[in-house]
Amino acid sequence: MDHPTQLPTSEVDVVIVGAGPAGLMSNLWLSTFKGLSVRIIDKRTATVYAGQADGLVGRTQEVFNSFGFEERVLKIAQPMAEFSFWEPDRNGQIFRSSRTADGPPNMSRFQGAVLHQGYIERFLKDAIKEREGPDVEYGMQPDLLQVDESMVEGDDSHPITLRIRHLSEQESAPSQFGHTIANGLFRSTNFSTSEEEDQAINTIAKAGTQEIIKCKYLLGCDGAHSWIRRQIGVNMEGDQTDFIWGVLDIHPLTDFPDIRSRCSIHSARSGSLMVVPRENELVRLYIQLEDLERNMDGRIDRSKITPEDILRAAQKIITPYTLQYDYCDWFTAYQIGQRVSTRYTKFDRVFILGDACHTHSPKAGQGMNVSLMDAYNLGWKIAQVLQHKAPRSILATYEAERRPVAQELIEFDRKWSSLFSGKLEPNDNQAEDGLLEEFKQTFEDAKLFVAGITVTYAPSVLVDKTSHQKNDHSTKVLSKTDLAKGIHLGMRIPSYRVLNQADARSWHLQDRLPSNGQWRLLIFAGSMIDLAQRERVLAFADYLLSPLSILNTYASEDIPLFDIITVHSGPRTEVELSHFPPPLRKMSEYNNVFVDDHSYLEPFGDAYKNYGVDSIRGCVVLIRPDQYVSWIGDLEDTDKLETFCRGCLRRLPSSSSL
Ligand SMILES: Cc1cc2nc3c(=O)[nH]c(=O)nc-3n(C[C@H](O)[C@H](O)[C@H](O)COP(=O)(O)OP(=O)(O)OC[C@H]3O[C@@H](n4cnc5c(N)ncnc54)[C@H](O)[C@@H]3O)c2cc1C
């Protein structure tokens, strides 16, 4: 191997290793911020794939909406409306025992849906292109990682050295294990455009060569066998279960009545099956495989499993109904491992995301969602640190916020998977009833968590709330949570309809929170027809215009760091836009002032009631660029707001003289 210094060397801000969901979401976030240099590499070069992850929960779709491509998802995805439970009767024959809603009602604008990972990666790539972000460089793999510890706290230092090897076509194209049907026995990437194919061919032309990239931050999005994780000496905690699951994506031919509804089927003697209807009239079957041949060492060679094996197992479970297919799109077989890594970062310079730091069974449809959300949590923080808008200390919140989410998911997955895979004892009706009842109850209890809506980040420099940790007096709480009982610190802000004061158009509030890197100052102005309240609002606006306000202290060279959104409690027709002084309203901008009032055409959002805000006195809410709530206070609490911002934002050199 060449010594690092003899190789072609370049410097960038961020290198992303791995272009699955976590890597692409990281790339998308970083591409949203101007002026950052980013490279994203992946070891694969391969043809279009199908299959892999399929479930998209409500929160993920809210995030897609904030990046502007949720409409594309809605056009193709199969919504998940209903879940049916099938179980054996006293004679061992399966029957539908109950049905329920497949998700929590009214918690997110977006219902859970199913769409294969290839589409999602395509949409992410298109959104990156729109923002002129970097293309994925395929057929490249790091083989040396060094971090210079003496440089890790330096503002503009490049403490990370990565040696990259360009792979040959043979090395980078995943084997399909001799199967003609696409399968997930190995991971492959998807090229959807000829440009990507050309680029892959160019990369292959460099096969065997090496280069050095020096970077400020390194994101290990390199999947469950993460090389980056191993290089930084981080272990996975947890265990591998003995259950082997087969997955079949097929166009089914069957008389089973619930084939277009998501359902679980527990058979009396042949294991269990989950049915997930998909886009394009496909159906995914998750099947517990039993009676598999083991090697001498007791392990099962998954590469020997065929779609026919998986179908046979499904047929046994679904009897007396019949099941065949006329087309198989993809299949895989996997063993459930429920693991989370001990750390998510080294020096807050090298980070691991997605499957690189947590693995679990895919039956709850969480793998891709949680991986995307890891990247959504971290991307804006790194960007703002690189732009000198935030101190490096905010980066510690990535592990603090995301690791508990993975731990909770793994706890849920352990329970859900073992109940799903649980053996029903012959003739033990009590045990059988108990297991199935617990299974159903677990499903009901987990609806909110699974939808990704209830994720709540702990107190930190980015979330101003009381710590529930014993003896943790580190955070001085400045927020007044009683002012907005429907808004929770550390949770994403829910969305309700409000009307634009200027043109009476009805908006979902979340549509005013695009992922563009801005913090939001959401001002609930209360009653603008109450003169005393109007004075309070004017005083707050005066503060914002003053030289030492947060707007002027944390001024930004590109788009303003704070986006100001005002919602008053109406009535709309008794209030004029001119009642709102700058900077609440800016001349020739008509998208900043909203009202909680009835629309001519759309349903009433009842926003003040739903947000739990007093319709006379209002309040102020500070929202992070990823839509999570940081701080809540009164219109007069400007000193508290400033104190909070001092902990998580940095003055730009140009604004320090103000
Ligand atoms: C075979 C398989 C089947 C799955 N089936 C399902 C399913 O049915 N349902 C479900 O919900 N989830 C499923 N998952 C899980 C889901 O796909 C993952 O949770 C999700 O893709 C995680 O995203 P990620 O970006 O973290 O990792 P991945 O999607 O695994 O992406 C990692 C990327 O890193 C690249 N890479 C790896 N090592 C290196 C390296 N050293 N250098 C450069 N590049 C590297 C890989 O080529 C890959 O493109 C499956 C995963 C696998 C691997």
Short mmCIF file of N, CA and C in Angstrom, two decimals, residues 236-314:
data_model
loop_
_atom_site.label_atom_id
_atom_site.label_comp_id
_atom_site.label_asym_id
_atom_site.label_seq_id
_atom_site.Cartn_x
_atom_site.Cartn_y
_atom_site.Cartn_z
N MET A 236 -21.26 -3.29 18.96
CA MET A 236 -22.72 -3.38 18.99
C MET A 236 -23.11 -4.19 20.23
N GLU A 237 -24.14 -3.72 20.94
CA GLU A 237 -24.65 -4.46 22.10
C GLU A 237 -25.96 -5.11 21.71
N GLY A 238 -26.19 -6.33 22.18
CA GLY A 238 -27.46 -6.98 21.88
C GLY A 238 -27.22 -8.38 21.41
N ASP A 239 -28.23 -8.98 20.81
CA ASP A 239 -28.05 -10.37 20.42
C ASP A 239 -28.73 -10.70 19.10
N GLN A 240 -28.35 -11.86 18.61
CA GLN A 240 -28.89 -12.41 17.37
C GLN A 240 -29.90 -13.47 17.78
N THR A 241 -31.11 -13.42 17.26
CA THR A 241 -32.06 -14.48 17.62
C THR A 241 -31.88 -15.65 16.67
N ASP A 242 -32.58 -16.72 16.96
CA ASP A 242 -32.43 -17.92 16.15
C ASP A 242 -33.45 -17.98 15.02
N PHE A 243 -34.38 -17.03 15.00
CA PHE A 243 -35.45 -17.09 13.99
C PHE A 243 -34.93 -16.66 12.62
N ILE A 244 -35.23 -17.45 11.61
CA ILE A 244 -34.90 -17.05 10.24
C ILE A 244 -36.20 -16.66 9.55
N TRP A 245 -36.17 -15.50 8.94
CA TRP A 245 -37.36 -14.99 8.26
C TRP A 245 -37.11 -14.91 6.76
N GLY A 246 -38.11 -15.31 5.99
CA GLY A 246 -38.04 -15.14 4.55
C GLY A 246 -38.92 -13.97 4.14
N VAL A 247 -38.50 -13.24 3.12
CA VAL A 247 -39.31 -12.13 2.60
C VAL A 247 -39.52 -12.36 1.11
N LEU A 248 -40.77 -12.29 0.67
CA LEU A 248 -41.11 -12.47 -0.75
C LEU A 248 -41.90 -11.27 -1.22
N ASP A 249 -41.47 -10.62 -2.28
CA ASP A 249 -42.29 -9.57 -2.92
C ASP A 249 -42.88 -10.19 -4.18
N ILE A 250 -44.20 -10.41 -4.18
CA ILE A 250 -44.80 -11.16 -5.30
C ILE A 250 -46.07 -10.49 -5.80
N HIS A 251 -46.47 -10.88 -7.01
CA HIS A 251 -47.82 -10.58 -7.47
C HIS A 251 -48.60 -11.86 -7.19
N PRO A 252 -49.47 -11.85 -6.15
CA PRO A 252 -50.03 -13.12 -5.68
C PRO A 252 -51.26 -13.58 -6.46
N LEU A 253 -51.45 -14.89 -6.48
CA LEU A 253 -52.67 -15.51 -7.00
C LEU A 253 -53.23 -16.29 -5.81
N THR A 254 -54.31 -15.80 -5.22
CA THR A 254 -54.77 -16.39 -3.96
C THR A 254 -56.25 -16.15 -3.73
N ASP A 255 -56.86 -17.00 -2.90
CA ASP A 255 -58.24 -16.74 -2.47
C ASP A 255 -58.27 -16.24 -1.02
N PHE A 256 -57.10 -15.91 -0.46
CA PHE A 256 -57.06 -15.37 0.90
C PHE A 256 -57.70 -13.98 0.88
N PRO A 257 -58.75 -13.73 1.70
CA PRO A 257 -59.54 -12.50 1.52
C PRO A 257 -58.81 -11.21 1.90
N ASP A 258 -57.79 -11.27 2.78
CA ASP A 258 -57.16 -10.03 3.25
C ASP A 258 -55.82 -9.77 2.59
N ILE A 259 -55.66 -10.22 1.37
CA ILE A 259 -54.36 -10.07 0.73
C ILE A 259 -54.04 -8.60 0.44
N ARG A 260 -55.05 -7.71 0.39
CA ARG A 260 -54.79 -6.28 0.18
C ARG A 260 -54.90 -5.48 1.48
N SER A 261 -54.82 -6.17 2.60
CA SER A 261 -54.85 -5.46 3.89
C SER A 261 -53.62 -5.94 4.66
N ARG A 262 -52.98 -5.06 5.45
CA ARG A 262 -51.84 -5.56 6.22
C ARG A 262 -52.39 -6.51 7.27
N CYS A 263 -51.81 -7.67 7.43
CA CYS A 263 -52.31 -8.57 8.47
C CYS A 263 -51.23 -9.52 8.98
N SER A 264 -51.49 -10.00 10.18
CA SER A 264 -50.63 -11.03 10.76
C SER A 264 -51.43 -12.33 10.78
N ILE A 265 -50.76 -13.43 10.47
CA ILE A 265 -51.43 -14.73 10.52
C ILE A 265 -50.60 -15.64 11.42
N HIS A 266 -51.16 -15.98 12.56
CA HIS A 266 -50.53 -16.97 13.44
C HIS A 266 -51.20 -18.31 13.15
N SER A 267 -50.45 -19.28 12.67
CA SER A 267 -51.07 -20.59 12.43
C SER A 267 -50.90 -21.45 13.68
N ALA A 268 -51.62 -22.55 13.73
CA ALA A 268 -51.55 -23.40 14.92
C ALA A 268 -50.21 -24.13 15.01
N ARG A 269 -49.71 -24.60 13.88
CA ARG A 269 -48.52 -25.47 13.93
C ARG A 269 -47.39 -25.03 13.01
N SER A 270 -47.68 -24.09 12.08
CA SER A 270 -46.68 -23.85 11.02
C SER A 270 -46.02 -22.49 11.08
N GLY A 271 -46.11 -21.82 12.22
CA GLY A 271 -45.44 -20.53 12.35
C GLY A 271 -46.34 -19.37 11.95
N SER A 272 -45.73 -18.22 11.69
CA SER A 272 -46.53 -17.03 11.42
C SER A 272 -46.06 -16.31 10.16
N LEU A 273 -46.95 -15.43 9.71
CA LEU A 273 -46.76 -14.77 8.42
C LEU A 273 -47.30 -13.36 8.54
N MET A 274 -46.62 -12.40 7.92
CA MET A 274 -47.20 -11.06 7.84
C MET A 274 -47.40 -10.70 6.38
N VAL A 275 -48.58 -10.14 6.08
CA VAL A 275 -48.91 -9.73 4.72
C VAL A 275 -48.84 -8.21 4.66
N VAL A 276 -48.10 -7.68 3.69
CA VAL A 276 -48.01 -6.23 3.54
C VAL A 276 -48.31 -5.88 2.08
N PRO A 277 -49.51 -5.31 1.80
CA PRO A 277 -49.80 -4.94 0.42
C PRO A 277 -48.91 -3.78 -0.01
N ARG A 278 -48.45 -3.80 -1.27
CA ARG A 278 -47.49 -2.80 -1.72
C ARG A 278 -47.97 -2.08 -2.96
N GLU A 279 -47.12 -1.18 -3.43
CA GLU A 279 -47.39 -0.46 -4.67
C GLU A 279 -47.46 -1.46 -5.83
N ASN A 280 -48.07 -1.04 -6.93
CA ASN A 280 -48.14 -1.83 -8.17
C ASN A 280 -48.73 -3.22 -7.97
N GLU A 281 -49.68 -3.34 -7.06
CA GLU A 281 -50.38 -4.60 -6.79
C GLU A 281 -49.46 -5.73 -6.33
N LEU A 282 -48.29 -5.36 -5.87
CA LEU A 282 -47.42 -6.37 -5.28
C LEU A 282 -47.82 -6.59 -3.83
N VAL A 283 -47.39 -7.71 -3.29
CA VAL A 283 -47.62 -7.99 -1.87
C VAL A 283 -46.32 -8.52 -1.29
N ARG A 284 -45.97 -8.02 -0.10
CA ARG A 284 -44.80 -8.56 0.58
C ARG A 284 -45.26 -9.54 1.65
N LEU A 285 -44.60 -10.69 1.70
CA LEU A 285 -44.87 -11.67 2.75
C LEU A 285 -43.62 -11.82 3.61
N TYR A 286 -43.77 -11.67 4.91
CA TYR A 286 -42.70 -11.98 5.86
C TYR A 286 -43.05 -13.31 6.50
N ILE A 287 -42.18 -14.28 6.36
CA ILE A 287 -42.52 -15.63 6.79
C ILE A 287 -41.44 -16.20 7.70
N GLN A 288 -41.89 -16.75 8.80
CA GLN A 288 -40.95 -17.42 9.68
C GLN A 288 -40.60 -18.78 9.07
N LEU A 289 -39.31 -19.02 8.82
CA LEU A 289 -38.90 -20.27 8.17
C LEU A 289 -38.48 -21.28 9.23
N GLU A 290 -39.03 -22.48 9.10
CA GLU A 290 -38.69 -23.51 10.07
C GLU A 290 -38.08 -24.69 9.33
N ASP A 291 -37.59 -25.66 10.06
CA ASP A 291 -37.05 -26.91 9.49
C ASP A 291 -35.98 -26.65 8.44
N LEU A 292 -35.12 -25.66 8.67
CA LEU A 292 -34.07 -25.39 7.68
C LEU A 292 -32.85 -26.24 8.00
N GLU A 293 -32.19 -26.64 6.92
CA GLU A 293 -31.00 -27.49 7.08
C GLU A 293 -29.85 -26.67 7.67
N ARG A 294 -29.14 -27.24 8.62
CA ARG A 294 -28.03 -26.51 9.24
C ARG A 294 -26.69 -27.09 8.78
N ASN A 295 -25.65 -26.24 8.75
CA ASN A 295 -24.30 -26.71 8.44
C ASN A 295 -23.75 -27.50 9.62
N MET A 296 -22.55 -28.03 9.45
CA MET A 296 -21.90 -28.79 10.53
C MET A 296 -21.78 -27.93 11.79
N ASP A 297 -21.52 -26.63 11.59
CA ASP A 297 -21.34 -25.76 12.75
C ASP A 297 -22.67 -25.28 13.34
N GLY A 298 -23.78 -25.81 12.84
CA GLY A 298 -25.09 -25.46 13.39
C GLY A 298 -25.69 -24.22 12.77
N ARG A 299 -24.95 -23.55 11.85
CA ARG A 299 -25.47 -22.32 11.24
C ARG A 299 -26.28 -22.64 9.99
N ILE A 300 -27.19 -21.73 9.67
CA ILE A 300 -28.00 -21.93 8.47
C ILE A 300 -27.38 -21.10 7.35
N ASP A 301 -27.16 -21.73 6.20
CA ASP A 301 -26.60 -21.01 5.05
C ASP A 301 -27.76 -20.35 4.31
N ARG A 302 -27.92 -19.03 4.53
CA ARG A 302 -29.09 -18.34 3.98
C ARG A 302 -29.05 -18.26 2.45
N SER A 303 -27.82 -18.38 1.89
CA SER A 303 -27.72 -18.24 0.43
C SER A 303 -28.39 -19.41 -0.28
N LYS A 304 -28.65 -20.49 0.46
CA LYS A 304 -29.28 -21.66 -0.19
C LYS A 304 -30.80 -21.55 -0.20
N ILE A 305 -31.34 -20.55 0.49
CA ILE A 305 -32.80 -20.41 0.56
C ILE A 305 -33.33 -19.84 -0.75
N THR A 306 -34.39 -20.44 -1.27
CA THR A 306 -34.94 -20.01 -2.57
C THR A 306 -36.34 -19.43 -2.36
N PRO A 307 -36.85 -18.70 -3.37
CA PRO A 307 -38.23 -18.18 -3.26
C PRO A 307 -39.23 -19.32 -3.09
N GLU A 308 -38.93 -20.46 -3.70
CA GLU A 308 -39.86 -21.60 -3.60
C GLU A 308 -39.94 -22.10 -2.16
N ASP A 309 -38.78 -22.11 -1.45
CA ASP A 309 -38.79 -22.52 -0.04
C ASP A 309 -39.70 -21.59 0.76
N ILE A 310 -39.57 -20.29 0.47
CA ILE A 310 -40.33 -19.31 1.25
C ILE A 310 -41.82 -19.45 0.93
N LEU A 311 -42.13 -19.65 -0.35
CA LEU A 311 -43.54 -19.81 -0.74
C LEU A 311 -44.15 -21.03 -0.06
N ARG A 312 -43.39 -22.13 -0.04
CA ARG A 312 -43.91 -23.37 0.58
C ARG A 312 -44.26 -23.11 2.05
N ALA A 313 -43.39 -22.39 2.74
CA ALA A 313 -43.65 -22.09 4.16
C ALA A 313 -44.92 -21.24 4.30
N ALA A 314 -45.09 -20.30 3.38
CA ALA A 314 -46.28 -19.43 3.43
C ALA A 314 -47.54 -20.23 3.17
#
